[in-house]
């Protein structure tokens, strides 16, 4: 199973590179959707069940990883040098930026306090309770972390495009 998964590494790396090219060109949706194909293939293999389930899931992932690499390569080549630029974001007001920053800090502190309380409670529940809590928290945070990563990707692509075009003066008002 590990060997079959290892076969998918070159395709996975290629998919990330081709998707990064698409992201820098302002195309985010299609590369993000294509990168889910290997996960969907594993889910399909697991749903079918049967003997040698792990091997079938690994094979499905590997085949889908190569398909995803081919699709993102085709998308990156189609984009070429004439990339569509996303529309400029509206300039946020200074007071709104301060409110958003304050809300982010408050939410972070609240999440940390909740995490500490949950961990303290789990520590009193016996062997394995903290590990189970950690696993549950990771599953619960998966969707939010994925969204945060996607939003960060879009913002950093915009930042790098402005810096590469020699317009660093635009960066402060857009993101500050």
mmCIF file of C-alpha atoms in Angstrom:
data_model
loop_
_atom_site.group_PDB
_atom_site.id
_atom_site.type_symbol
_atom_site.label_atom_id
_atom_site.label_comp_id
_atom_site.label_asym_id
_atom_site.label_seq_id
_atom_site.Cartn_x
_atom_site.Cartn_y
_atom_site.Cartn_z
ATOM 1 C CA UNK A 1 0.000 0.000 0.000
ATOM 2 C CA UNK A 2 2.802 2.399 0.889
ATOM 3 C CA UNK A 3 4.543 1.666 -2.406
ATOM 4 C CA UNK A 4 1.364 2.381 -4.357
ATOM 5 C CA UNK A 5 0.872 5.665 -2.493
ATOM 6 C CA UNK A 6 4.542 6.550 -3.109
ATOM 7 C CA UNK A 7 3.930 6.240 -6.842
ATOM 8 C CA UNK A 8 1.515 9.175 -6.589
ATOM 9 C CA UNK A 9 4.080 11.604 -5.113
ATOM 10 C CA UNK A 10 5.430 12.950 -8.444
ATOM 11 C CA UNK A 11 1.893 13.537 -9.688
ATOM 12 C CA UNK A 12 0.892 15.203 -6.429
ATOM 13 C CA UNK A 13 3.892 17.557 -6.558
ATOM 14 C CA UNK A 14 3.210 18.345 -10.219
ATOM 15 C CA UNK A 15 -0.430 19.095 -9.410
ATOM 16 C CA UNK A 16 0.624 21.542 -6.696
ATOM 17 C CA UNK A 17 3.037 23.293 -9.076
ATOM 18 C CA UNK A 18 0.531 23.534 -11.923
ATOM 19 C CA UNK A 19 -2.201 24.704 -9.537
ATOM 20 C CA UNK A 20 0.147 27.384 -8.180
ATOM 21 C CA UNK A 21 0.644 28.637 -11.750
ATOM 22 C CA UNK A 22 -3.125 28.808 -12.180
ATOM 23 C CA UNK A 23 -3.534 30.577 -8.835
ATOM 24 C CA UNK A 24 -0.961 33.213 -9.757
ATOM 25 C CA UNK A 25 -2.971 33.827 -12.912
ATOM 26 C CA UNK A 26 -6.065 34.487 -10.806
ATOM 27 C CA UNK A 27 -7.731 31.104 -11.452
ATOM 28 C CA UNK A 28 -8.632 29.439 -8.166
ATOM 29 C CA UNK A 29 -11.826 27.426 -8.550
ATOM 30 C CA UNK A 30 -10.898 24.824 -11.153
ATOM 31 C CA UNK A 31 -7.480 23.948 -9.676
ATOM 32 C CA UNK A 32 -9.003 23.607 -6.203
ATOM 33 C CA UNK A 33 -11.744 21.335 -7.513
ATOM 34 C CA UNK A 34 -9.330 19.215 -9.542
ATOM 35 C CA UNK A 35 -7.090 18.686 -6.496
ATOM 36 C CA UNK A 36 -10.006 16.951 -4.750
ATOM 37 C CA UNK A 37 -10.123 14.147 -7.343
ATOM 38 C CA UNK A 38 -7.697 11.818 -5.502
ATOM 39 C CA UNK A 39 -9.668 12.177 -2.258
ATOM 40 C CA UNK A 40 -12.903 11.464 -4.107
ATOM 41 C CA UNK A 41 -11.317 8.374 -5.673
ATOM 42 C CA UNK A 42 -10.346 7.062 -2.230
ATOM 43 C CA UNK A 43 -13.869 7.722 -0.942
ATOM 44 C CA UNK A 44 -15.285 5.803 -3.907
ATOM 45 C CA UNK A 45 -12.944 2.868 -3.323
ATOM 46 C CA UNK A 46 -13.852 2.802 0.369
ATOM 47 C CA UNK A 47 -17.563 2.873 -0.439
ATOM 48 C CA UNK A 48 -17.220 -0.101 -2.761
ATOM 49 C CA UNK A 49 -15.570 -2.115 0.016
ATOM 50 C CA UNK A 50 -14.460 -5.634 -0.668
ATOM 51 C CA UNK A 51 -11.153 -7.432 -0.257
ATOM 52 C CA UNK A 52 -7.802 -5.661 -0.321
ATOM 53 C CA UNK A 53 -9.594 -2.424 0.488
ATOM 54 C CA UNK A 54 -6.482 -0.457 1.432
ATOM 55 C CA UNK A 55 -4.731 -1.479 -1.771
ATOM 56 C CA UNK A 56 -7.727 -0.475 -3.884
ATOM 57 C CA UNK A 57 -7.952 2.883 -2.112
ATOM 58 C CA UNK A 58 -4.232 3.529 -2.642
ATOM 59 C CA UNK A 59 -4.504 2.584 -6.301
ATOM 60 C CA UNK A 60 -7.523 4.840 -6.770
ATOM 61 C CA UNK A 61 -5.647 7.726 -5.156
ATOM 62 C CA UNK A 62 -2.589 7.188 -7.360
ATOM 63 C CA UNK A 63 -4.585 7.016 -10.586
ATOM 64 C CA UNK A 64 -6.610 10.097 -9.638
ATOM 65 C CA UNK A 65 -3.423 11.970 -8.647
ATOM 66 C CA UNK A 66 -2.011 11.482 -12.142
ATOM 67 C CA UNK A 67 -5.333 12.557 -13.661
ATOM 68 C CA UNK A 68 -5.333 15.669 -11.467
ATOM 69 C CA UNK A 69 -1.774 16.487 -12.547
ATOM 70 C CA UNK A 70 -2.762 16.163 -16.207
ATOM 71 C CA UNK A 71 -5.855 18.343 -15.750
ATOM 72 C CA UNK A 72 -4.015 21.116 -13.891
ATOM 73 C CA UNK A 73 -1.223 21.025 -16.492
ATOM 74 C CA UNK A 74 -3.800 21.455 -19.249
ATOM 75 C CA UNK A 75 -5.409 24.317 -17.345
ATOM 76 C CA UNK A 76 -2.042 26.005 -16.712
ATOM 77 C CA UNK A 77 -1.078 25.691 -20.388
ATOM 78 C CA UNK A 78 -4.461 27.044 -21.496
ATOM 79 C CA UNK A 79 -4.031 30.075 -19.268
ATOM 80 C CA UNK A 80 -0.625 30.805 -20.808
ATOM 81 C CA UNK A 81 0.692 34.336 -20.508
ATOM 82 C CA UNK A 82 -2.658 36.074 -20.916
ATOM 83 C CA UNK A 83 -3.978 35.548 -17.407
ATOM 84 C CA UNK A 84 -7.215 37.092 -16.332
ATOM 85 C CA UNK A 85 -6.732 39.569 -13.511
ATOM 86 C CA UNK A 86 -9.188 39.535 -10.620
ATOM 87 C CA UNK A 87 -11.094 42.711 -9.955
ATOM 88 C CA UNK A 88 -9.485 45.150 -7.548
ATOM 89 C CA UNK A 89 -10.767 44.895 -4.002
ATOM 90 C CA UNK A 90 -12.449 47.862 -2.408
ATOM 91 C CA UNK A 91 -10.283 49.837 -0.010
ATOM 92 C CA UNK A 92 -11.322 49.074 3.578
ATOM 93 C CA UNK A 93 -11.812 51.968 5.963
ATOM 94 C CA UNK A 94 -9.304 52.322 8.813
ATOM 95 C CA UNK A 95 -11.966 51.906 11.516
ATOM 96 C CA UNK A 96 -13.270 48.752 9.859
ATOM 97 C CA UNK A 97 -9.767 47.298 9.765
ATOM 98 C CA UNK A 98 -9.328 47.970 13.496
ATOM 99 C CA UNK A 99 -12.695 46.352 14.293
ATOM 100 C CA UNK A 100 -11.850 43.299 12.229
ATOM 101 C CA UNK A 101 -8.430 43.011 13.842
ATOM 102 C CA UNK A 102 -9.958 43.311 17.309
ATOM 103 C CA UNK A 103 -12.552 40.665 16.473
ATOM 104 C CA UNK A 104 -9.856 38.319 15.178
ATOM 105 C CA UNK A 105 -7.811 38.727 18.363
ATOM 106 C CA UNK A 106 -10.868 38.193 20.553
ATOM 107 C CA UNK A 107 -11.875 35.068 18.626
ATOM 108 C CA UNK A 108 -8.335 33.685 18.838
ATOM 109 C CA UNK A 109 -8.119 34.244 22.593
ATOM 110 C CA UNK A 110 -11.542 32.666 23.080
ATOM 111 C CA UNK A 111 -10.560 29.627 21.023
ATOM 112 C CA UNK A 112 -7.335 29.206 22.994
ATOM 113 C CA UNK A 113 -9.174 29.458 26.316
ATOM 114 C CA UNK A 114 -11.689 26.865 25.152
ATOM 115 C CA UNK A 115 -8.882 24.580 24.001
ATOM 116 C CA UNK A 116 -7.136 24.828 27.373
ATOM 117 C CA UNK A 117 -10.358 24.105 29.246
ATOM 118 C CA UNK A 118 -11.189 21.102 27.060
ATOM 119 C CA UNK A 119 -7.661 19.733 27.474
ATOM 120 C CA UNK A 120 -7.794 20.156 31.250
ATOM 121 C CA UNK A 121 -11.132 18.338 31.355
ATOM 122 C CA UNK A 122 -9.883 15.525 29.082
ATOM 123 C CA UNK A 123 -6.724 15.093 31.170
ATOM 124 C CA UNK A 124 -8.918 14.118 34.138
ATOM 125 C CA UNK A 125 -10.819 11.482 32.139
ATOM 126 C CA UNK A 126 -8.128 8.836 31.971
ATOM 127 C CA UNK A 127 -5.724 7.266 29.523
ATOM 128 C CA UNK A 128 -6.321 8.167 25.888
ATOM 129 C CA UNK A 129 -8.807 10.958 26.528
ATOM 130 C CA UNK A 130 -6.433 13.764 25.470
ATOM 131 C CA UNK A 131 -5.524 11.865 22.299
ATOM 132 C CA UNK A 132 -9.204 11.385 21.456
ATOM 133 C CA UNK A 133 -9.857 15.066 22.144
ATOM 134 C CA UNK A 134 -6.980 16.048 19.866
ATOM 135 C CA UNK A 135 -8.277 13.803 17.086
ATOM 136 C CA UNK A 136 -11.788 15.219 17.432
ATOM 137 C CA UNK A 137 -10.504 18.785 17.397
ATOM 138 C CA UNK A 138 -8.484 18.133 14.267
ATOM 139 C CA UNK A 139 -11.527 16.731 12.499
ATOM 140 C CA UNK A 140 -13.635 19.665 13.658
ATOM 141 C CA UNK A 141 -11.076 22.217 12.479
ATOM 142 C CA UNK A 142 -10.497 20.638 9.082
ATOM 143 C CA UNK A 143 -13.099 22.624 7.138
ATOM 144 C CA UNK A 144 -12.192 25.961 8.737
ATOM 145 C CA UNK A 145 -8.478 25.448 8.206
ATOM 146 C CA UNK A 146 -9.053 24.469 4.598
ATOM 147 C CA UNK A 147 -11.097 27.632 4.021
ATOM 148 C CA UNK A 148 -8.480 29.795 5.739
ATOM 149 C CA UNK A 149 -5.757 28.269 3.592
ATOM 150 C CA UNK A 150 -7.753 28.895 0.428
ATOM 151 C CA UNK A 151 -8.439 32.526 1.359
ATOM 152 C CA UNK A 152 -4.783 33.049 2.255
ATOM 153 C CA UNK A 153 -3.760 31.588 -1.090
ATOM 154 C CA UNK A 154 -5.903 34.113 -2.942
ATOM 155 C CA UNK A 155 -4.599 37.048 -0.878
ATOM 156 C CA UNK A 156 -0.942 36.034 -1.215
ATOM 157 C CA UNK A 157 -1.300 35.534 -4.966
ATOM 158 C CA UNK A 158 -2.629 39.096 -5.195
ATOM 159 C CA UNK A 159 0.187 40.392 -2.987
ATOM 160 C CA UNK A 160 2.877 38.678 -5.059
ATOM 161 C CA UNK A 161 1.360 39.908 -8.325
ATOM 162 C CA UNK A 162 1.435 43.531 -7.117
ATOM 163 C CA UNK A 163 4.986 43.184 -5.829
ATOM 164 C CA UNK A 164 6.158 41.598 -9.106
ATOM 165 C CA UNK A 165 4.540 44.394 -11.122
ATOM 166 C CA UNK A 166 6.475 46.959 -9.086
ATOM 167 C CA UNK A 167 3.380 48.391 -7.412
ATOM 168 C CA UNK A 168 4.163 47.816 -3.725
ATOM 169 C CA UNK A 169 2.388 51.076 -2.869
ATOM 170 C CA UNK A 170 -0.942 49.391 -3.689
ATOM 171 C CA UNK A 171 -0.400 46.714 -1.073
ATOM 172 C CA UNK A 172 -0.868 48.829 2.061
ATOM 173 C CA UNK A 173 -4.262 50.297 1.196
ATOM 174 C CA UNK A 174 -5.580 46.980 -0.166
ATOM 175 C CA UNK A 175 -4.619 44.811 2.795
ATOM 176 C CA UNK A 176 -3.865 47.215 5.590
#
